[in-house]
Amino acid sequence: MDNKEKKNLTEEEVAASAASEGAENTPSSDEAEVIAGQAQSETEQTAEQVQEHELESVQQVAAQEEEPALEQVAAAVAPADQNAIATAPAAATRRNMTPVWMMISAVLLIGLVFVTLKPPLDKGKEVVASVNGTDITRDKLYDAMLDAGGTNTINSLIMFEVVDQEAKKANITVSEADLDKEVDNLKKSAGGDEGFNQMLVQYNLTIEALRKEMIPQVQLTKLLTPKVNVTDQEIKDFYEANKASMSTPEQVRASHILVKTKEEADAIEKELKGGADFAALAKEKSTDTGSKVNGGDLNFFGKGQMVPEFEEAAFKMKVGEVSEPIMSQFGYHIIKLTDKKEAVNPTLDDKKVEIKEQLTKQKISEMSNEYIQGLRDKAKITNTLDKTAPKETAATPAK
């Protein structure tokens, strides 16, 4: 058996094949697609590696002494997924996206930690740790955190404050529905509830804390949206450039029972014709341990994702139909087609609203730095932590 064939097997089947051939390496699979014809790229990062990268990015917010806070918030109003319009597998979305808003969350969380740890006058000497009898007090911990990340944190909080004040002057409010929309967008970019919940755990955030931290982002978006103009030509150009990625090919959803011999397959076919439950038989007799736990369900797949024999049979079937035994290099499959999706090729009119929203977000992101700097220039700001800035920045006189 060559390596290409092995990539099509589940972990269990490859292990069995490797045992007979003296092989030792078994490829992993995210889903129970025992007959999948396309393996994940060997160069694709693992979820664990990306998590480490994202954690490092967050930690650097406090460590980088001169990182411009303006750029962080400008990034926060950018779309969570720049390719949100394009269809992509959930697993790939989770692994490839860099949630820039997380850096903003980190800044706010650091500020919260400072506030929480700031020692009251009577508790500053409280011992929080000790090393060989030498005490580390709450005062010492707080001062160290202030030195490490205080400047960036205060600059970010100043930035959020000028945005908040400008939003209030413009009578802009952030509703629960606004925050619901932002959370929904994040869930989509994370590949669904599971990926979204993993991000919350990874960054030690509750949904309540996340919603609170999204308020400055929504305020800035509402302040800048009226200043953005997206033309029909820009929408058309975007559509033409991304038409292929917006389309969805024909897909089917199938379940299967996989066995090693024709005799076993014939016996199962006979049971099914006698009224036996397909899912129950899959759980009991299928050798595909990845899909059998789900009653043999392989979820939706398009052409080119399965081995030819399986794919040819599945795409010819009607929903609810059960096939006769189909032979492939993995054994004998009995297939049940459970659903079908026709190919979707959206028109410009179908995508016009979505594209306009995407382009609006991109333009808001591009103009955020200059806009926020303008708000800072007009504000009277005192910052004793930033040693490079004047102690007080006077407001620009009205003209």
Tab-separated table of C-alpha atoms in Angstrom:
chain	number	residue	atom	x	y	z
A	1	MET	CA	0.000	0.000	0.000
A	2	ASP	CA	1.552	3.352	-0.976
A	3	ASN	CA	1.513	6.570	1.071
A	4	LYS	CA	-1.247	8.151	-0.986
A	5	GLU	CA	-3.590	5.294	-0.167
A	6	LYS	CA	-2.674	5.441	3.492
A	7	LYS	CA	-3.725	9.084	3.691
A	8	ASN	CA	-7.238	7.996	2.876
A	9	LEU	CA	-7.566	5.739	5.906
A	10	THR	CA	-8.760	6.455	9.429
A	11	GLU	CA	-6.299	6.069	12.255
A	12	GLU	CA	-7.543	2.599	13.064
A	13	GLU	CA	-7.342	1.279	9.509
A	14	VAL	CA	-3.898	2.740	8.924
A	15	ALA	CA	-2.712	1.154	12.146
A	16	ALA	CA	-3.949	-2.225	10.934
A	17	SER	CA	-2.334	-1.740	7.522
A	18	ALA	CA	0.912	-0.548	9.074
A	19	ALA	CA	1.054	-3.585	11.320
A	20	SER	CA	0.925	-5.882	8.304
A	21	GLU	CA	3.577	-3.888	6.439
A	22	GLY	CA	5.869	-3.077	9.366
A	23	ALA	CA	5.015	0.636	9.199
A	24	GLU	CA	5.078	2.793	12.309
A	25	ASN	CA	3.556	6.153	11.379
A	26	THR	CA	-0.187	6.668	11.477
A	27	PRO	CA	-1.705	9.881	10.065
A	28	SER	CA	-4.415	11.542	12.193
A	29	SER	CA	-7.857	12.663	11.024
A	30	ASP	CA	-10.102	15.433	12.359
A	31	GLU	CA	-13.302	13.804	11.118
A	32	ALA	CA	-14.412	10.253	10.483
A	33	GLU	CA	-13.970	10.344	6.721
A	34	VAL	CA	-12.687	6.838	6.239
A	35	ILE	CA	-12.816	7.161	2.507
A	36	ALA	CA	-11.569	10.730	2.205
A	37	GLY	CA	-9.423	11.254	-0.854
A	38	GLN	CA	-7.671	14.433	0.240
A	39	ALA	CA	-5.496	14.528	3.369
A	40	GLN	CA	-4.714	17.731	5.222
A	41	SER	CA	-1.476	19.425	4.149
A	42	GLU	CA	1.520	18.230	6.094
A	43	THR	CA	2.653	21.826	6.413
A	44	GLU	CA	-0.594	22.977	8.004
A	45	GLN	CA	-0.076	24.238	11.512
A	46	THR	CA	-1.615	22.257	14.339
A	47	ALA	CA	-4.217	23.955	16.500
A	48	GLU	CA	-1.820	23.722	19.430
A	49	GLN	CA	0.914	25.601	17.577
A	50	VAL	CA	-1.477	28.394	16.628
A	51	GLN	CA	-2.739	28.645	20.198
A	52	GLU	CA	0.852	29.108	21.365
A	53	HIS	CA	1.413	31.777	18.703
A	54	GLU	CA	-1.747	33.651	19.689
A	55	LEU	CA	-0.841	33.496	23.382
A	56	GLU	CA	2.575	34.931	22.594
A	57	SER	CA	0.915	37.774	20.669
A	58	VAL	CA	-1.245	38.611	23.655
A	59	GLN	CA	1.639	38.463	26.090
A	60	GLN	CA	3.628	40.841	23.896
A	61	VAL	CA	1.025	43.579	24.397
A	62	ALA	CA	2.308	44.118	27.917
A	63	ALA	CA	5.968	43.458	27.114
A	64	GLN	CA	6.469	45.782	24.120
A	65	GLU	CA	7.296	49.183	25.593
A	66	GLU	CA	6.685	51.341	22.542
A	67	GLU	CA	3.864	49.510	20.719
A	68	PRO	CA	1.367	52.084	19.396
A	69	ALA	CA	-1.982	51.631	21.098
A	70	LEU	CA	-3.774	53.315	18.217
A	71	GLU	CA	-2.846	50.489	15.845
A	72	GLN	CA	-4.300	47.906	18.194
A	73	VAL	CA	-7.719	49.493	18.295
A	74	ALA	CA	-7.649	50.144	14.563
A	75	ALA	CA	-7.044	46.446	14.121
A	76	ALA	CA	-9.889	45.648	16.476
A	77	VAL	CA	-12.477	47.205	14.202
A	78	ALA	CA	-11.265	45.238	11.197
A	79	PRO	CA	-13.321	42.188	10.223
A	80	ALA	CA	-12.545	39.255	12.493
A	81	ASP	CA	-12.033	37.205	9.346
A	82	GLN	CA	-10.892	39.117	6.269
A	83	ASN	CA	-12.227	36.281	4.108
A	84	ALA	CA	-15.536	36.018	5.924
A	85	ILE	CA	-17.474	36.138	2.679
A	86	ALA	CA	-15.622	33.163	1.277
A	87	THR	CA	-16.681	29.678	2.255
A	88	ALA	CA	-14.032	27.769	4.215
A	89	PRO	CA	-13.962	24.653	6.386
A	90	ALA	CA	-14.461	25.361	10.070
A	91	ALA	CA	-11.221	23.667	11.077
A	92	ALA	CA	-9.212	25.779	8.644
A	93	THR	CA	-10.895	28.980	9.911
A	94	ARG	CA	-9.948	28.175	13.487
A	95	ARG	CA	-6.346	27.436	12.625
A	96	ASN	CA	-5.637	30.284	10.240
A	97	MET	CA	-7.385	33.244	11.791
A	98	THR	CA	-5.552	35.621	14.121
A	99	PRO	CA	-8.175	37.237	16.357
A	100	VAL	CA	-6.757	40.756	16.509
A	101	TRP	CA	-9.424	41.828	18.954
A	102	MET	CA	-7.776	39.471	21.433
A	103	MET	CA	-4.891	41.926	21.787
A	104	ILE	CA	-7.394	44.585	22.744
A	105	SER	CA	-8.923	42.192	25.253
A	106	ALA	CA	-5.463	41.589	26.671
A	107	VAL	CA	-4.909	45.304	27.185
A	108	LEU	CA	-8.205	45.640	28.984
A	109	LEU	CA	-7.536	42.560	31.063
A	110	ILE	CA	-4.130	43.942	32.079
A	111	GLY	CA	-5.856	47.144	33.156
A	112	LEU	CA	-8.334	45.102	35.158
A	113	VAL	CA	-5.485	43.217	36.832
A	114	PHE	CA	-3.821	46.493	37.801
A	115	VAL	CA	-7.037	47.745	39.360
A	116	THR	CA	-7.631	44.452	41.133
A	117	LEU	CA	-4.093	44.185	42.510
A	118	LYS	CA	-3.630	47.827	43.428
A	119	PRO	CA	-3.032	47.468	47.155
A	120	PRO	CA	-5.106	49.463	49.622
A	121	LEU	CA	-3.019	51.530	52.007
A	122	ASP	CA	-3.359	48.921	54.749
A	123	LYS	CA	-2.625	45.893	52.509
A	124	GLY	CA	0.388	46.956	50.468
A	125	LYS	CA	2.727	44.993	52.689
A	126	GLU	CA	0.691	41.801	52.352
A	127	VAL	CA	2.940	38.904	51.335
A	128	VAL	CA	1.838	37.292	48.066
A	129	ALA	CA	4.862	34.992	47.643
A	130	SER	CA	8.201	34.163	49.215
A	131	VAL	CA	11.526	32.738	48.040
A	132	ASN	CA	13.763	31.064	50.608
A	133	GLY	CA	12.230	33.198	53.311
A	134	THR	CA	12.406	36.459	51.336
A	135	ASP	CA	8.939	37.940	50.972
A	136	ILE	CA	7.391	39.417	47.832
A	137	THR	CA	4.717	41.906	48.839
A	138	ARG	CA	1.649	43.084	47.012
A	139	ASP	CA	3.289	46.500	46.636
A	140	LYS	CA	6.310	44.955	44.907
A	141	LEU	CA	4.142	42.869	42.588
A	142	TYR	CA	2.028	45.864	41.615
A	143	ASP	CA	5.072	48.074	40.974
A	144	ALA	CA	6.654	45.379	38.779
A	145	MET	CA	3.476	44.995	36.715
A	146	LEU	CA	3.195	48.766	36.392
A	147	ASP	CA	6.775	49.014	35.104
A	148	ALA	CA	6.294	46.128	32.649
A	149	GLY	CA	2.993	47.094	31.051
A	150	GLY	CA	1.669	50.236	32.654
A	151	THR	CA	2.551	52.643	29.847
A	152	ASN	CA	0.868	50.639	27.101
A	153	THR	CA	-2.139	49.908	29.262
A	154	ILE	CA	-2.755	53.524	30.256
A	155	ASN	CA	-2.357	54.694	26.646
A	156	SER	CA	-4.921	52.140	25.545
A	157	LEU	CA	-7.327	53.157	28.290
A	158	ILE	CA	-6.881	56.805	27.299
A	159	MET	CA	-7.692	55.880	23.745
A	160	PHE	CA	-10.834	54.010	24.778
A	161	GLU	CA	-11.869	56.968	26.893
A	162	VAL	CA	-11.596	59.515	24.062
A	163	VAL	CA	-13.640	57.212	21.826
A	164	ASP	CA	-16.248	56.750	24.555
A	165	GLN	CA	-16.531	60.498	25.113
A	166	GLU	CA	-16.888	61.147	21.385
A	167	ALA	CA	-19.581	58.464	21.131
A	168	LYS	CA	-21.542	60.057	23.967
A	169	LYS	CA	-21.292	63.482	22.315
A	170	ALA	CA	-22.733	61.933	19.148
A	171	ASN	CA	-25.517	60.252	21.178
A	172	ILE	CA	-24.239	56.846	20.105
A	173	THR	CA	-25.330	53.915	22.230
A	174	VAL	CA	-24.309	50.279	22.124
A	175	SER	CA	-27.264	47.936	22.425
A	176	GLU	CA	-27.381	44.287	23.383
A	177	ALA	CA	-28.308	43.566	19.757
A	178	ASP	CA	-25.084	45.306	18.605
A	179	LEU	CA	-23.032	43.089	20.889
A	180	ASP	CA	-24.985	40.001	19.823
A	181	LYS	CA	-23.996	40.738	16.226
A	182	GLU	CA	-20.321	41.083	17.133
A	183	VAL	CA	-20.371	37.812	19.065
A	184	ASP	CA	-22.085	36.068	16.151
A	185	ASN	CA	-19.401	37.344	13.761
A	186	LEU	CA	-16.691	36.007	16.050
A	187	LYS	CA	-18.407	32.637	16.246
A	188	LYS	CA	-18.511	32.426	12.461
A	189	SER	CA	-14.842	33.335	12.144
A	190	ALA	CA	-13.991	30.729	14.791
A	191	GLY	CA	-15.847	28.016	12.883
A	192	GLY	CA	-18.832	27.801	15.222
A	193	ASP	CA	-19.634	27.526	18.911
A	194	GLU	CA	-16.905	24.994	19.646
A	195	GLY	CA	-14.064	27.113	18.272
A	196	PHE	CA	-15.519	30.230	19.879
A	197	ASN	CA	-15.710	28.578	23.298
A	198	GLN	CA	-12.132	27.375	22.922
A	199	MET	CA	-11.013	30.960	22.360
A	200	LEU	CA	-12.812	32.100	25.498
A	201	VAL	CA	-11.066	29.401	27.508
A	202	GLN	CA	-7.713	30.114	25.894
A	203	TYR	CA	-7.847	33.808	26.799
A	204	ASN	CA	-9.521	33.250	30.161
A	205	LEU	CA	-12.558	35.305	29.149
A	206	THR	CA	-16.191	34.915	30.081
A	207	ILE	CA	-18.854	35.819	27.546
A	208	GLU	CA	-19.886	38.691	29.817
A	209	ALA	CA	-16.346	40.095	29.920
A	210	LEU	CA	-16.013	39.705	26.149
A	211	ARG	CA	-19.228	41.628	25.476
A	212	LYS	CA	-18.039	44.434	27.728
A	213	GLU	CA	-14.726	44.659	25.904
A	214	MET	CA	-16.462	44.890	22.531
A	215	ILE	CA	-18.159	48.180	23.409
A	216	PRO	CA	-15.268	50.461	22.242
A	217	GLN	CA	-15.085	48.531	18.973
A	218	VAL	CA	-18.793	49.021	18.305
A	219	GLN	CA	-18.592	52.702	19.288
A	220	LEU	CA	-15.750	53.354	16.858
A	221	THR	CA	-17.562	51.500	14.090
A	222	LYS	CA	-20.693	53.612	14.603
A	223	LEU	CA	-18.681	56.828	14.710
A	224	LEU	CA	-16.886	56.100	11.440
A	225	THR	CA	-19.560	54.318	9.386
A	226	PRO	CA	-21.244	57.609	8.301
A	227	LYS	CA	-17.858	58.815	7.050
A	228	VAL	CA	-17.365	55.780	4.769
A	229	ASN	CA	-18.496	55.667	1.163
A	230	VAL	CA	-18.558	52.342	-0.679
A	231	THR	CA	-19.395	52.724	-4.365
A	232	ASP	CA	-21.303	50.301	-6.562
A	233	GLN	CA	-18.179	49.920	-8.697
A	234	GLU	CA	-16.133	48.867	-5.669
A	235	ILE	CA	-18.764	46.287	-4.777
A	236	LYS	CA	-18.805	44.962	-8.336
A	237	ASP	CA	-15.001	44.770	-8.475
A	238	PHE	CA	-14.907	42.850	-5.202
A	239	TYR	CA	-17.558	40.453	-6.426
A	240	GLU	CA	-15.715	39.728	-9.667
A	241	ALA	CA	-12.436	39.170	-7.831
A	242	ASN	CA	-13.989	36.816	-5.269
A	243	LYS	CA	-16.783	35.176	-7.258
A	244	ALA	CA	-15.214	31.721	-7.174
A	245	SER	CA	-14.762	31.693	-3.408
A	246	MET	CA	-18.381	32.765	-2.888
A	247	SER	CA	-19.726	29.782	-4.812
A	248	THR	CA	-20.510	26.440	-3.198
A	249	PRO	CA	-20.279	23.248	-5.278
A	250	GLU	CA	-22.831	20.457	-5.143
A	251	GLN	CA	-22.597	18.478	-1.896
A	252	VAL	CA	-24.169	15.335	-0.511
A	253	ARG	CA	-24.381	13.911	2.977
A	254	ALA	CA	-24.050	10.199	3.468
A	255	SER	CA	-23.664	7.516	6.090
A	256	HIS	CA	-21.901	4.238	5.480
A	257	ILE	CA	-21.195	0.864	6.971
A	258	LEU	CA	-17.729	-0.447	6.156
A	259	VAL	CA	-16.809	-4.113	6.407
A	260	LYS	CA	-13.921	-6.200	5.108
A	261	THR	CA	-15.647	-8.906	3.058
A	262	LYS	CA	-18.401	-9.190	0.464
A	263	GLU	CA	-20.097	-11.854	2.582
A	264	GLU	CA	-20.373	-9.468	5.549
A	265	ALA	CA	-21.702	-6.710	3.305
A	266	ASP	CA	-24.315	-9.017	1.735
A	267	ALA	CA	-25.490	-10.088	5.183
A	268	ILE	CA	-25.883	-6.464	6.310
A	269	GLU	CA	-27.712	-5.561	3.100
A	270	LYS	CA	-30.138	-8.378	3.811
A	271	GLU	CA	-30.742	-7.105	7.355
A	272	LEU	CA	-31.406	-3.599	6.067
A	273	LYS	CA	-33.915	-4.857	3.515
A	274	GLY	CA	-35.588	-6.685	6.386
A	275	GLY	CA	-36.139	-3.422	8.231
A	276	ALA	CA	-33.033	-3.140	10.409
A	277	ASP	CA	-31.974	0.353	11.478
A	278	PHE	CA	-29.014	1.651	9.437
A	279	ALA	CA	-27.465	3.714	12.247
A	280	ALA	CA	-27.758	0.869	14.737
A	281	LEU	CA	-26.028	-1.551	12.356
A	282	ALA	CA	-23.282	0.988	11.659
A	283	LYS	CA	-22.573	1.344	15.367
A	284	GLU	CA	-22.521	-2.416	15.783
A	285	LYS	CA	-20.692	-3.657	12.685
A	286	SER	CA	-18.842	-0.920	10.819
A	287	THR	CA	-15.059	-1.126	10.928
A	288	ASP	CA	-14.808	2.640	10.510
A	289	THR	CA	-14.523	3.477	14.193
A	290	GLY	CA	-14.470	7.181	13.427
A	291	SER	CA	-17.941	7.338	11.876
A	292	LYS	CA	-19.615	4.343	13.532
A	293	VAL	CA	-20.139	6.266	16.777
A	294	ASN	CA	-22.333	8.664	14.761
A	295	GLY	CA	-24.287	5.889	13.074
A	296	GLY	CA	-21.956	5.963	10.080
A	297	ASP	CA	-22.521	9.657	9.330
A	298	LEU	CA	-19.790	11.280	7.202
A	299	ASN	CA	-21.396	14.746	7.074
A	300	PHE	CA	-21.490	16.769	3.826
A	301	PHE	CA	-18.798	16.386	1.194
A	302	GLY	CA	-18.227	17.539	-2.360
A	303	LYS	CA	-16.711	15.923	-5.405
A	304	GLY	CA	-13.039	15.122	-5.143
A	305	GLN	CA	-13.134	14.487	-1.407
A	306	MET	CA	-13.894	10.768	-1.488
A	307	VAL	CA	-12.380	7.806	-3.311
A	308	PRO	CA	-13.856	7.431	-6.815
A	309	GLU	CA	-15.964	4.299	-6.212
A	310	PHE	CA	-17.653	5.785	-3.166
A	311	GLU	CA	-18.120	9.236	-4.697
A	312	GLU	CA	-19.580	7.928	-7.966
A	313	ALA	CA	-22.179	5.879	-6.144
A	314	ALA	CA	-23.112	8.575	-3.609
A	315	PHE	CA	-23.660	11.355	-6.141
A	316	LYS	CA	-25.967	9.132	-8.245
A	317	MET	CA	-28.216	8.213	-5.308
A	318	LYS	CA	-31.450	9.808	-4.165
A	319	VAL	CA	-31.963	11.049	-0.612
A	320	GLY	CA	-33.036	8.136	1.578
A	321	GLU	CA	-31.718	5.510	-0.824
A	322	VAL	CA	-29.420	2.700	0.393
A	323	SER	CA	-26.814	1.292	-1.984
A	324	GLU	CA	-25.775	-2.259	-2.672
A	325	PRO	CA	-22.261	-3.118	-1.413
A	326	ILE	CA	-19.629	-0.867	-3.044
A	327	MET	CA	-16.042	-2.097	-3.137
A	328	SER	CA	-13.046	0.177	-2.624
A	329	GLN	CA	-9.481	-0.434	-1.477
A	330	PHE	CA	-10.771	-0.147	2.096
A	331	GLY	CA	-13.344	-2.910	1.897
A	332	TYR	CA	-17.069	-2.924	1.163
A	333	HIS	CA	-19.296	0.075	1.815
A	334	ILE	CA	-23.051	0.165	2.153
A	335	ILE	CA	-24.043	3.775	1.650
A	336	LYS	CA	-27.156	5.640	2.744
A	337	LEU	CA	-27.673	9.099	1.225
A	338	THR	CA	-29.209	11.347	3.883
A	339	ASP	CA	-29.145	14.829	2.327
A	340	LYS	CA	-28.145	16.780	-0.755
A	341	LYS	CA	-27.232	20.405	-1.472
A	342	GLU	CA	-27.346	21.791	-4.972
A	343	ALA	CA	-24.493	23.976	-6.211
A	344	VAL	CA	-24.878	27.630	-5.258
A	345	ASN	CA	-23.512	30.402	-7.473
A	346	PRO	CA	-24.667	33.681	-5.908
A	347	THR	CA	-25.230	36.700	-8.107
A	348	LEU	CA	-23.960	40.196	-7.431
A	349	ASP	CA	-27.394	41.153	-6.078
A	350	ASP	CA	-27.295	38.166	-3.705
A	351	LYS	CA	-24.012	39.317	-2.200
A	352	LYS	CA	-24.273	43.086	-2.528
A	353	VAL	CA	-25.253	43.823	1.090
A	354	GLU	CA	-22.669	41.425	2.487
A	355	ILE	CA	-19.890	42.818	0.305
A	356	LYS	CA	-20.759	46.392	1.219
A	357	GLU	CA	-20.545	45.530	4.907
A	358	GLN	CA	-17.168	43.865	4.357
A	359	LEU	CA	-15.735	46.818	2.440
A	360	THR	CA	-17.126	49.254	5.013
A	361	LYS	CA	-15.288	47.437	7.794
A	362	GLN	CA	-12.083	47.476	5.802
A	363	LYS	CA	-12.324	51.226	5.218
A	364	ILE	CA	-13.115	51.857	8.880
A	365	SER	CA	-10.005	49.930	9.821
A	366	GLU	CA	-7.892	51.998	7.417
A	367	MET	CA	-9.109	55.343	8.760
A	368	SER	CA	-9.210	54.468	12.476
A	369	ASN	CA	-5.625	55.483	13.317
A	370	GLU	CA	-5.947	58.984	11.946
A	371	TYR	CA	-9.401	59.455	13.438
A	372	ILE	CA	-8.387	58.394	16.958
A	373	GLN	CA	-5.220	60.494	16.807
A	374	GLY	CA	-7.409	63.465	15.936
A	375	LEU	CA	-9.541	62.821	19.020
A	376	ARG	CA	-6.418	62.625	21.176
A	377	ASP	CA	-5.038	65.851	19.719
A	378	LYS	CA	-8.217	67.696	20.696
A	379	ALA	CA	-8.412	66.227	24.198
A	380	LYS	CA	-6.822	67.508	27.405
A	381	ILE	CA	-4.808	64.468	28.509
A	382	THR	CA	-2.645	63.948	31.584
A	383	ASN	CA	-0.416	60.874	31.588
A	384	THR	CA	2.213	60.567	34.308
A	385	LEU	CA	3.264	57.064	33.241
A	386	ASP	CA	4.467	57.971	29.761
A	387	LYS	CA	7.900	59.511	30.362
A	388	THR	CA	8.244	60.535	26.701
A	389	ALA	CA	5.050	62.590	26.652
A	390	PRO	CA	4.345	65.967	28.257
A	391	LYS	CA	2.584	65.711	31.595
A	392	GLU	CA	-0.424	67.421	30.145
A	393	THR	CA	-1.653	67.685	26.585
A	394	ALA	CA	-3.843	70.746	26.180
A	395	ALA	CA	-6.938	70.595	24.090
A	396	THR	CA	-6.748	72.255	20.685
A	397	PRO	CA	-8.576	75.600	20.820
A	398	ALA	CA	-11.834	75.701	18.920
A	399	LYS	CA	-11.715	77.664	15.700
